[in-house]
Amino acid sequence: MNGFASLLRRNQFILLVLFLLQIQSLGLDIDSRPTAEVCATHTISPGPKGDKGEKGLLGIPGEKGKAGTVCDCGRYRKFVGQLDISIARLKTSMKFVKNVIAGIRETEEKFYYIVQEEKNYRESLTHCRIRGGMLAMPKDEAANTLIADYVAKSGFFRVFIGVNDLEREGQYMFTDNTPLQNYSNWNEGEPSDPYGHEDCVEMLSSGRWNDTECHLTMYFVCEFIKKKK
């Protein structure tokens, strides 16, 4: 429990750092000119005060003021567009960290977490890789049991894992290009690919593997190697 609490605090710190970095990247640098000058269609400034006339007579009326600054709305709209993009990226990063904090499993060497976003197989690969991980590769019974228990207790039926035969039909490999030599956990009768379209692998909540079509979308499990202290 102490280890989990420490992990939670560390992830919360990571969340805070990500948040601050994203805010810094927004580039909140609006022109320091007054609002009326930044985006005003045509501002008319007051004219100079009229000359003072003799007692009892009105002074000479002041002249018309100079035209105000012409609208610079294009630059302002560009800034707002960039701000919207940065906010969207920030939301994505926060969602990722929130998922990690909310549900995670670990061994002495790796962290595992279920990404609760439905993606096809290639999108799942990319999602894990750009975050420094890979699709989970259960290379032994212990890892397979841990992931299966994680999936079942999360209430899911199936998830993509890092096994496929995309390079060569019938020759299944882990996503780090190592073959299935020492361990596999196929469901009864699997892999079965009568039409040659089932090149990717899903893990069922029972822990058994099944070959399936790569274009289908489902949740998936990423794994991250722990950094050595």
Backbone as CSV, one residue per row, in Angstrom:
resi,resn,N_x,N_y,N_z,CA_x,CA_y,CA_z,C_x,C_y,C_z
1,MET,0.821,-1.209,0.000,0.000,0.000,0.000,0.851,1.253,0.000
2,ASN,1.981,1.228,0.807,2.875,2.380,0.818,3.481,2.607,-0.553
3,GLY,3.809,1.495,-1.251,4.364,1.630,-2.594,3.371,2.253,-3.543
4,PHE,2.088,1.859,-3.424,1.063,2.430,-4.295,0.851,3.906,-3.998
5,ALA,0.851,4.265,-2.698,0.674,5.670,-2.326,1.807,6.517,-2.869
6,SER,3.033,5.948,-2.792,4.179,6.676,-3.332,4.045,6.856,-4.829
7,LEU,3.577,5.797,-5.522,3.358,5.873,-6.964,2.310,6.915,-7.297
8,LEU,1.234,6.949,-6.511,0.161,7.908,-6.751,0.666,9.330,-6.602
9,ARG,1.472,9.570,-5.526,2.010,10.922,-5.336,2.943,11.298,-6.479
10,ARG,3.748,10.319,-6.936,4.663,10.611,-8.030,3.907,10.940,-9.307
11,ASN,2.832,10.198,-9.586,2.038,10.467,-10.785,1.314,11.803,-10.691
12,GLN,0.871,12.150,-9.480,0.224,13.455,-9.313,1.217,14.578,-9.579
13,PHE,2.479,14.372,-9.161,3.515,15.365,-9.432,3.749,15.483,-10.926
14,ILE,3.775,14.312,-11.621,3.951,14.320,-13.076,2.816,15.078,-13.730
15,LEU,1.578,14.862,-13.245,0.412,15.569,-13.770,0.581,17.071,-13.625
16,LEU,1.066,17.523,-12.467,1.265,18.947,-12.228,2.317,19.503,-13.171
17,VAL,3.423,18.760,-13.354,4.480,19.224,-14.253,3.976,19.331,-15.678
18,LEU,3.224,18.292,-16.130,2.657,18.337,-17.473,1.737,19.534,-17.643
19,PHE,0.935,19.782,-16.621,-0.001,20.901,-16.677,0.747,22.222,-16.829
20,LEU,1.801,22.414,-16.028,2.565,23.653,-16.071,3.283,23.817,-17.400
21,LEU,3.842,22.704,-17.920,4.524,22.767,-19.206,3.564,23.125,-20.326
22,GLN,2.359,22.547,-20.262,1.369,22.854,-21.290,0.941,24.317,-21.219
23,ILE,0.737,24.820,-20.004,0.358,26.218,-19.850,1.454,27.123,-20.399
24,GLN,2.725,26.763,-20.112,3.841,27.566,-20.592,3.885,27.556,-22.110
25,SER,3.536,26.377,-22.713,3.600,26.256,-24.162,2.481,27.001,-24.870
26,LEU,1.484,27.436,-24.119,0.381,28.152,-24.751,0.838,29.479,-25.338
27,GLY,1.915,30.052,-24.813,2.439,31.305,-25.331,1.482,32.451,-25.145
28,LEU,1.048,32.686,-23.914,0.072,33.737,-23.639,0.737,35.105,-23.756
29,ASP,0.899,35.583,-25.003,1.603,36.832,-25.253,0.747,37.715,-26.122
30,ILE,-0.233,38.320,-25.526,-1.130,39.203,-26.267,-0.496,40.578,-26.363
31,ASP,-0.733,41.229,-27.477,-0.231,42.588,-27.665,-0.609,43.452,-26.471
32,SER,0.347,44.218,-25.977,0.115,45.022,-24.772,-0.660,46.300,-25.051
33,ARG,-1.022,46.542,-26.323,-1.784,47.747,-26.624,-3.178,47.680,-26.015
34,PRO,-3.801,48.829,-25.766,-5.165,48.848,-25.221,-6.118,48.090,-26.125
35,THR,-7.180,47.540,-25.503,-8.157,46.741,-26.251,-8.732,47.495,-27.432
36,ALA,-9.027,48.768,-27.246,-9.637,49.560,-28.311,-8.724,49.642,-29.523
37,GLU,-7.398,49.544,-29.295,-6.473,49.623,-30.407,-6.244,48.273,-31.045
38,VAL,-6.408,47.188,-30.280,-6.182,45.852,-30.803,-7.275,45.454,-31.774
39,CYS,-8.512,45.715,-31.420,-9.602,45.280,-32.291,-10.737,46.285,-32.255
40,ALA,-10.560,47.439,-32.887,-11.608,48.450,-32.998,-11.754,48.776,-34.466
41,THR,-12.968,48.861,-34.952,-13.156,49.097,-36.379,-12.701,50.492,-36.778
42,HIS,-12.979,51.499,-35.964,-12.555,52.857,-36.288,-12.805,53.727,-35.068
43,THR,-11.751,53.960,-34.304,-11.903,54.748,-33.087,-11.616,56.217,-33.374
44,ILE,-12.477,57.074,-32.926,-12.288,58.512,-33.121,-11.856,59.133,-31.810
45,SER,-10.647,59.719,-31.812,-10.153,60.367,-30.612,-10.718,61.774,-30.505
46,PRO,-10.858,62.319,-29.285,-11.367,63.699,-29.116,-10.440,64.699,-29.779
47,GLY,-11.001,65.730,-30.388,-10.193,66.779,-30.999,-9.600,67.690,-29.933
48,PRO,-8.618,68.521,-30.322,-8.031,69.462,-29.347,-9.056,70.480,-28.873
49,LYS,-8.871,70.938,-27.675,-9.804,71.889,-27.093,-9.773,73.203,-27.860
50,GLY,-10.940,73.795,-28.065,-11.018,75.063,-28.807,-10.313,76.201,-28.077
51,ASP,-9.912,77.199,-28.877,-9.263,78.367,-28.279,-10.247,79.146,-27.408
52,LYS,-9.726,79.710,-26.357,-10.575,80.468,-25.449,-10.883,81.835,-26.067
53,GLY,-12.154,82.158,-26.222,-12.546,83.450,-26.825,-12.583,84.560,-25.780
54,GLU,-12.936,85.717,-26.232,-13.071,86.840,-25.313,-14.255,86.612,-24.399
55,LYS,-14.267,87.360,-23.335,-15.331,87.207,-22.361,-16.683,87.419,-23.008
56,GLY,-17.517,86.440,-22.790,-18.871,86.535,-23.324,-19.004,85.914,-24.698
57,LEU,-17.885,85.538,-25.313,-17.928,84.934,-26.635,-17.484,83.471,-26.548
58,LEU,-18.040,82.628,-27.416,-17.640,81.218,-27.436,-16.277,81.056,-28.070
59,GLY,-15.519,80.078,-27.579,-14.226,79.790,-28.189,-14.399,79.140,-29.551
60,ILE,-13.342,79.110,-30.304,-13.370,78.468,-31.621,-13.502,76.956,-31.423
61,PRO,-14.429,76.304,-32.110,-14.627,74.854,-31.932,-13.342,74.075,-32.220
62,GLY,-13.153,72.978,-31.485,-11.973,72.141,-31.719,-12.066,71.412,-33.050
63,GLU,-10.922,71.044,-33.579,-10.895,70.324,-34.838,-11.229,68.847,-34.617
64,LYS,-11.583,68.169,-35.702,-11.924,66.755,-35.621,-10.695,65.938,-35.257
65,GLY,-10.862,64.959,-34.366,-9.735,64.132,-33.945,-9.238,63.227,-35.056
66,LYS,-8.048,62.695,-34.891,-7.477,61.780,-35.869,-8.142,60.405,-35.772
67,ALA,-8.149,59.707,-36.895,-8.751,58.357,-36.916,-7.992,57.416,-35.989
68,GLY,-8.729,56.505,-35.343,-8.096,55.533,-34.450,-7.356,54.456,-35.237
69,THR,-6.724,53.542,-34.509,-5.969,52.451,-35.133,-6.909,51.491,-35.863
70,VAL,-6.540,51.101,-37.057,-7.362,50.173,-37.838,-7.328,48.788,-37.179
71,CYS,-8.433,48.057,-37.285,-8.569,46.749,-36.635,-7.431,45.792,-36.996
72,ASP,-6.865,45.122,-35.972,-5.813,44.121,-36.150,-6.351,42.758,-35.708
73,CYS,-7.581,42.457,-36.110,-8.268,41.255,-35.615,-7.650,39.955,-36.132
74,GLY,-6.994,39.992,-37.302,-6.427,38.773,-37.857,-5.417,38.145,-36.918
75,ARG,-4.546,38.962,-36.364,-3.537,38.462,-35.437,-4.203,37.918,-34.177
76,TYR,-5.248,38.593,-33.738,-5.959,38.164,-32.537,-6.635,36.819,-32.760
77,ARG,-7.276,36.676,-33.929,-7.951,35.407,-34.225,-6.949,34.266,-34.345
78,LYS,-5.758,34.534,-34.895,-4.718,33.515,-34.988,-4.290,33.045,-33.603
79,PHE,-4.162,34.003,-32.697,-3.778,33.660,-31.326,-4.841,32.777,-30.682
80,VAL,-6.115,33.136,-30.865,-7.207,32.346,-30.285,-7.204,30.935,-30.851
81,GLY,-6.923,30.789,-32.156,-6.862,29.467,-32.765,-5.754,28.623,-32.162
82,GLN,-4.569,29.237,-31.977,-3.453,28.525,-31.372,-3.772,28.144,-29.932
83,LEU,-4.488,29.019,-29.244,-4.876,28.747,-27.864,-5.803,27.543,-27.788
84,ASP,-6.761,27.460,-28.721,-7.686,26.319,-28.751,-6.938,25.006,-28.970
85,ILE,-5.947,25.018,-29.867,-5.165,23.817,-30.140,-4.385,23.391,-28.906
86,SER,-3.764,24.376,-28.229,-2.974,24.068,-27.038,-3.844,23.514,-25.920
87,ILE,-5.050,24.064,-25.770,-5.964,23.576,-24.741,-6.389,22.138,-25.041
88,ALA,-6.628,21.839,-26.320,-7.000,20.471,-26.703,-5.869,19.500,-26.381
89,ARG,-4.619,19.916,-26.636,-3.477,19.059,-26.314,-3.349,18.857,-24.814
90,LEU,-3.605,19.920,-24.073,-3.530,19.838,-22.619,-4.567,18.856,-22.085
91,LYS,-5.781,18.904,-22.631,-6.840,17.996,-22.197,-6.441,16.545,-22.476
92,THR,-5.818,16.309,-23.648,-5.388,14.960,-23.993,-4.336,14.452,-23.017
93,SER,-3.357,15.320,-22.690,-2.303,14.931,-21.751,-2.873,14.644,-20.367
94,MET,-3.816,15.488,-19.934,-4.411,15.302,-18.612,-5.224,14.013,-18.563
95,LYS,-5.911,13.703,-19.672,-6.704,12.471,-19.720,-5.792,11.260,-19.626
96,PHE,-4.650,11.315,-20.332,-3.682,10.216,-20.296,-3.170,9.992,-18.878
97,VAL,-2.733,11.074,-18.212,-2.192,10.946,-16.852,-3.279,10.493,-15.885
98,LYS,-4.500,10.987,-16.086,-5.609,10.585,-15.217,-5.843,9.084,-15.316
99,ASN,-5.776,8.542,-16.543,-5.946,7.099,-16.728,-4.860,6.320,-16.005
100,VAL,-3.625,6.833,-16.103,-2.508,6.145,-15.457,-2.687,6.117,-13.950
101,ILE,-3.083,7.284,-13.384,-3.255,7.376,-11.931,-4.417,6.509,-11.459
102,ALA,-5.512,6.522,-12.254,-6.729,5.825,-11.835,-6.561,4.308,-11.827
103,GLY,-5.826,3.776,-12.801,-5.709,2.320,-12.859,-4.377,1.904,-13.426
104,ILE,-3.607,1.176,-12.676,-2.292,0.762,-13.131,-1.906,-0.542,-12.442
105,ARG,-1.167,-1.386,-13.144,-0.621,-2.602,-12.565,0.881,-2.585,-12.802
106,GLU,1.611,-3.252,-11.945,3.052,-3.234,-12.109,3.707,-4.521,-11.648
107,THR,4.880,-4.779,-12.218,5.758,-5.858,-11.780,7.070,-5.197,-11.350
108,GLU,8.079,-5.966,-11.078,9.356,-5.384,-10.689,10.006,-4.622,-11.836
109,GLU,9.633,-4.967,-13.070,10.295,-4.359,-14.227,9.403,-3.453,-15.055
110,LYS,8.071,-3.626,-14.965,7.192,-2.904,-15.886,5.938,-2.363,-15.204
111,PHE,5.359,-1.335,-15.860,4.028,-0.826,-15.531,3.092,-1.221,-16.665
112,TYR,1.838,-1.535,-16.344,0.815,-1.805,-17.356,-0.394,-0.920,-17.078
113,TYR,-1.005,-0.406,-18.140,-2.268,0.280,-17.920,-3.171,0.144,-19.139
114,ILE,-4.469,0.047,-18.882,-5.466,-0.093,-19.943,-5.864,1.288,-20.436
115,VAL,-5.730,1.511,-21.726,-6.177,2.762,-22.335,-7.639,2.585,-22.723
116,GLN,-8.490,3.352,-22.067,-9.934,3.203,-22.292,-10.403,4.111,-23.428
117,GLU,-9.783,3.929,-24.569,-10.160,4.616,-25.802,-10.162,3.567,-26.907
118,GLU,-11.246,3.462,-27.633,-11.327,2.446,-28.676,-10.522,2.877,-29.900
119,LYS,-9.509,2.086,-30.238,-8.677,2.362,-31.400,-8.408,1.059,-32.142
120,ASN,-8.055,1.178,-33.439,-7.678,-0.035,-34.145,-6.249,-0.418,-33.750
121,TYR,-5.749,-1.506,-34.294,-4.469,-2.042,-33.817,-3.314,-1.074,-34.069
122,ARG,-3.235,-0.542,-35.266,-2.110,0.353,-35.590,-2.178,1.642,-34.764
123,GLU,-3.373,2.149,-34.553,-3.525,3.343,-33.708,-3.108,3.041,-32.267
124,SER,-3.399,1.831,-31.821,-3.010,1.423,-30.470,-1.485,1.371,-30.341
125,LEU,-0.832,0.807,-31.355,0.630,0.761,-31.365,1.210,2.164,-31.246
126,THR,0.689,3.075,-32.066,1.191,4.457,-32.087,0.945,5.148,-30.757
127,HIS,-0.241,4.953,-30.204,-0.597,5.596,-28.931,0.401,5.219,-27.840
128,CYS,0.740,3.950,-27.757,1.689,3.512,-26.728,3.098,4.024,-27.013
129,ARG,3.518,3.971,-28.265,4.892,4.327,-28.614,5.193,5.807,-28.391
130,ILE,4.263,6.687,-28.750,4.552,8.118,-28.599,4.582,8.527,-27.130
131,ARG,4.145,7.647,-26.255,4.212,7.910,-24.816,5.340,7.135,-24.148
132,GLY,6.212,6.565,-24.980,7.390,5.893,-24.437,7.201,4.436,-24.078
133,GLY,6.093,3.837,-24.520,5.835,2.439,-24.197,5.582,1.600,-25.435
134,MET,4.988,0.425,-25.240,4.622,-0.475,-26.327,3.316,-1.169,-25.959
135,LEU,2.667,-1.742,-26.967,1.526,-2.594,-26.654,2.014,-3.736,-25.768
136,ALA,1.232,-4.077,-24.757,1.670,-5.068,-23.765,2.002,-6.402,-24.416
137,MET,3.141,-6.955,-23.994,3.628,-8.227,-24.536,3.760,-9.236,-23.393
138,PRO,2.737,-10.042,-23.161,2.812,-11.056,-22.092,3.700,-12.216,-22.514
139,LYS,4.950,-12.175,-22.093,5.924,-13.175,-22.536,6.067,-14.347,-21.576
140,ASP,5.305,-14.326,-20.472,5.336,-15.463,-19.548,3.994,-15.550,-18.835
141,GLU,3.804,-16.626,-18.102,2.525,-16.866,-17.434,2.192,-15.781,-16.417
142,ALA,3.208,-15.307,-15.687,2.973,-14.299,-14.655,2.444,-12.997,-15.263
143,ALA,3.075,-12.534,-16.346,2.640,-11.295,-16.999,1.250,-11.468,-17.598
144,ASN,1.006,-12.622,-18.207,-0.298,-12.877,-18.820,-1.408,-12.891,-17.766
145,THR,-1.149,-13.525,-16.634,-2.135,-13.591,-15.553,-2.419,-12.214,-14.982
146,LEU,-1.368,-11.407,-14.811,-1.545,-10.054,-14.276,-2.421,-9.214,-15.205
147,ILE,-2.125,-9.256,-16.513,-2.902,-8.462,-17.467,-4.345,-8.954,-17.539
148,ALA,-4.528,-10.278,-17.561,-5.878,-10.840,-17.632,-6.699,-10.434,-16.406
149,ASP,-6.087,-10.472,-15.243,-6.775,-10.076,-14.010,-7.136,-8.594,-14.051
150,TYR,-6.223,-7.795,-14.580,-6.438,-6.355,-14.745,-7.644,-6.107,-15.643
151,VAL,-7.693,-6.810,-16.790,-8.793,-6.655,-17.750,-10.122,-7.079,-17.128
152,ALA,-10.127,-8.244,-16.476,-11.363,-8.777,-15.895,-11.902,-7.875,-14.781
153,LYS,-11.019,-7.421,-13.895,-11.466,-6.589,-12.781,-11.865,-5.180,-13.229
154,SER,-11.423,-4.786,-14.427,-11.839,-3.487,-14.982,-13.185,-3.602,-15.683
155,GLY,-13.686,-4.822,-15.785,-15.010,-5.037,-16.377,-15.014,-5.117,-17.889
156,PHE,-13.855,-5.382,-18.505,-13.778,-5.455,-19.954,-13.700,-6.911,-20.415
157,PHE,-14.080,-7.132,-21.678,-14.104,-8.489,-22.209,-12.853,-8.815,-23.020
158,ARG,-12.326,-7.815,-23.752,-11.158,-8.064,-24.590,-10.359,-6.785,-24.793
159,VAL,-9.068,-6.944,-25.069,-8.173,-5.812,-25.335,-7.118,-6.258,-26.347
160,PHE,-6.600,-5.305,-27.096,-5.475,-5.601,-27.976,-4.213,-5.797,-27.137
161,ILE,-3.367,-6.740,-27.563,-2.046,-6.912,-26.964,-1.006,-6.893,-28.088
162,GLY,0.257,-6.813,-27.714,1.325,-6.653,-28.696,1.786,-7.932,-29.355
163,VAL,0.873,-8.599,-30.050,1.202,-9.819,-30.810,0.515,-9.715,-32.165
164,ASN,1.210,-10.082,-33.251,0.603,-10.037,-34.578,1.427,-10.876,-35.561
165,ASP,0.844,-11.127,-36.740,1.595,-11.789,-37.823,1.530,-10.920,-39.081
166,LEU,1.656,-9.609,-38.883,1.564,-8.652,-39.985,2.722,-8.797,-40.971
167,GLU,3.890,-9.156,-40.479,5.057,-9.267,-41.356,5.007,-10.526,-42.221
168,ARG,4.603,-11.627,-41.609,4.570,-12.904,-42.336,3.388,-13.727,-41.849
169,GLU,2.513,-14.072,-42.746,1.288,-14.791,-42.404,1.586,-16.094,-41.667
170,GLY,0.945,-16.228,-40.501,1.092,-17.442,-39.715,2.279,-17.443,-38.764
171,GLN,3.162,-16.468,-38.905,4.331,-16.394,-38.016,4.117,-15.245,-37.033
172,TYR,3.556,-15.557,-35.889,3.218,-14.521,-34.910,4.455,-14.049,-34.154
173,MET,4.515,-12.729,-33.983,5.639,-12.091,-33.311,5.113,-11.108,-32.273
174,PHE,5.936,-10.850,-31.249,5.640,-9.736,-30.356,6.006,-8.445,-31.086
175,THR,5.491,-7.314,-30.604,5.732,-6.052,-31.304,7.176,-5.566,-31.207
176,ASP,8.006,-6.196,-30.394,9.435,-5.869,-30.387,10.204,-6.805,-31.318
177,ASN,9.438,-7.505,-32.193,9.991,-8.394,-33.228,10.626,-9.673,-32.682
178,THR,10.276,-10.068,-31.475,10.731,-11.358,-30.951,9.646,-12.403,-31.194
179,PRO,10.013,-13.620,-31.564,9.022,-14.659,-31.867,8.400,-15.247,-30.607
180,LEU,7.258,-15.923,-30.794,6.584,-16.596,-29.678,7.229,-17.958,-29.455
181,GLN,8.404,-17.970,-28.900,9.126,-19.232,-28.716,8.832,-19.887,-27.373
182,ASN,8.850,-19.098,-26.322,8.766,-19.674,-24.974,7.368,-19.631,-24.358
183,TYR,6.499,-18.765,-24.900,5.181,-18.661,-24.261,4.127,-18.162,-25.239
184,SER,2.937,-18.736,-25.134,1.730,-18.256,-25.812,0.546,-18.824,-25.039
185,ASN,-0.606,-18.237,-25.222,-1.776,-18.703,-24.462,-3.033,-18.620,-25.337
186,TRP,-2.986,-19.299,-26.468,-4.078,-19.249,-27.428,-5.347,-19.913,-26.882
187,ASN,-6.479,-19.345,-27.254,-7.763,-19.963,-26.950,-7.871,-21.253,-27.768
188,GLU,-8.734,-22.133,-27.345,-8.878,-23.412,-28.042,-9.247,-23.189,-29.507
189,GLY,-8.515,-23.824,-30.398,-8.778,-23.702,-31.824,-8.155,-22.481,-32.472
190,GLU,-7.438,-21.684,-31.693,-6.808,-20.472,-32.230,-5.291,-20.659,-32.315
191,PRO,-4.635,-19.918,-33.200,-5.207,-18.936,-34.128,-5.852,-19.624,-35.337
192,SER,-6.972,-19.105,-35.749,-7.665,-19.618,-36.932,-7.961,-18.429,-37.838
193,ASP,-7.457,-18.478,-39.027,-7.605,-17.345,-39.947,-7.942,-17.866,-41.339
194,PRO,-9.156,-18.348,-41.529,-9.515,-19.007,-42.796,-9.457,-18.082,-44.012
195,TYR,-9.651,-16.773,-43.812,-9.666,-15.848,-44.944,-8.423,-14.966,-45.005
196,GLY,-7.505,-15.139,-44.080,-6.256,-14.392,-44.124,-6.364,-12.946,-43.700
197,HIS,-7.389,-12.597,-42.908,-7.580,-11.195,-42.499,-7.322,-10.966,-41.007
198,GLU,-7.158,-12.040,-40.255,-7.012,-11.892,-38.805,-5.521,-11.915,-38.433
199,ASP,-4.898,-10.742,-38.518,-3.453,-10.648,-38.332,-3.044,-10.052,-36.984
200,CYS,-4.009,-9.639,-36.187,-3.701,-9.035,-34.892,-4.292,-9.889,-33.769
201,VAL,-3.858,-9.622,-32.541,-4.237,-10.506,-31.430,-4.875,-9.716,-30.296
202,GLU,-5.941,-10.281,-29.760,-6.618,-9.718,-28.602,-6.511,-10.700,-27.439
203,MET,-6.507,-10.156,-26.232,-6.570,-11.003,-25.050,-7.964,-10.909,-24.469
204,LEU,-8.566,-12.056,-24.198,-9.878,-12.088,-23.560,-9.699,-11.948,-22.053
205,SER,-10.783,-11.661,-21.354,-10.694,-11.478,-19.900,-10.279,-12.759,-19.181
206,SER,-10.385,-13.886,-19.881,-9.940,-15.169,-19.321,-8.423,-15.325,-19.398
207,GLY,-7.779,-14.431,-20.152,-6.341,-14.530,-20.348,-5.962,-15.251,-21.630
208,ARG,-6.959,-15.831,-22.302,-6.695,-16.545,-23.553,-6.546,-15.558,-24.710
209,TRP,-5.776,-15.972,-25.734,-5.530,-15.124,-26.892,-6.404,-15.557,-28.066
210,ASN,-6.728,-14.580,-28.906,-7.518,-14.852,-30.095,-7.028,-13.943,-31.221
211,ASP,-6.830,-14.516,-32.415,-6.455,-13.655,-33.540,-7.704,-12.967,-34.063
212,THR,-7.554,-11.703,-34.456,-8.697,-10.905,-34.876,-8.267,-9.921,-35.954
213,GLU,-9.214,-9.263,-36.575,-8.907,-8.310,-37.645,-8.373,-7.004,-37.053
214,CYS,-7.361,-6.470,-37.701,-6.651,-5.301,-37.166,-7.451,-4.004,-37.260
215,HIS,-8.431,-3.941,-38.159,-9.184,-2.697,-38.324,-10.256,-2.520,-37.244
216,LEU,-10.553,-3.573,-36.501,-11.538,-3.461,-35.426,-11.005,-2.522,-34.348
217,THR,-11.907,-1.878,-33.612,-11.477,-0.957,-32.557,-11.870,-1.505,-31.188
218,MET,-10.986,-1.331,-30.233,-11.233,-1.792,-28.861,-10.227,-1.123,-27.929
219,TYR,-10.398,-1.329,-26.630,-9.419,-0.855,-25.661,-8.133,-1.671,-25.818
220,PHE,-7.052,-1.192,-25.226,-5.769,-1.890,-25.358,-4.910,-1.629,-24.125
221,VAL,-3.855,-2.421,-23.988,-2.978,-2.319,-22.827,-1.586,-1.880,-23.263
222,CYS,-1.076,-0.824,-22.651,0.294,-0.370,-22.892,1.189,-0.878,-21.756
223,GLU,2.447,-1.103,-22.071,3.421,-1.435,-21.040,4.587,-0.451,-21.100
224,PHE,5.137,-0.142,-19.929,6.253,0.787,-19.819,7.336,0.151,-18.943
225,ILE,8.551,0.199,-19.418,9.672,-0.360,-18.651,10.061,0.631,-17.560
226,LYS,10.224,0.138,-16.356,10.629,0.998,-15.245,12.081,1.423,-15.426
227,LYS,12.355,2.670,-15.115,13.723,3.155,-15.173,14.485,2.646,-13.942
228,LYS,15.682,2.174,-14.202,16.511,1.671,-13.109,17.049,2.835,-12.283
229,LYS,17.014,2.681,-10.973,17.495,3.736,-10.085,19.020,3.746,-10.033
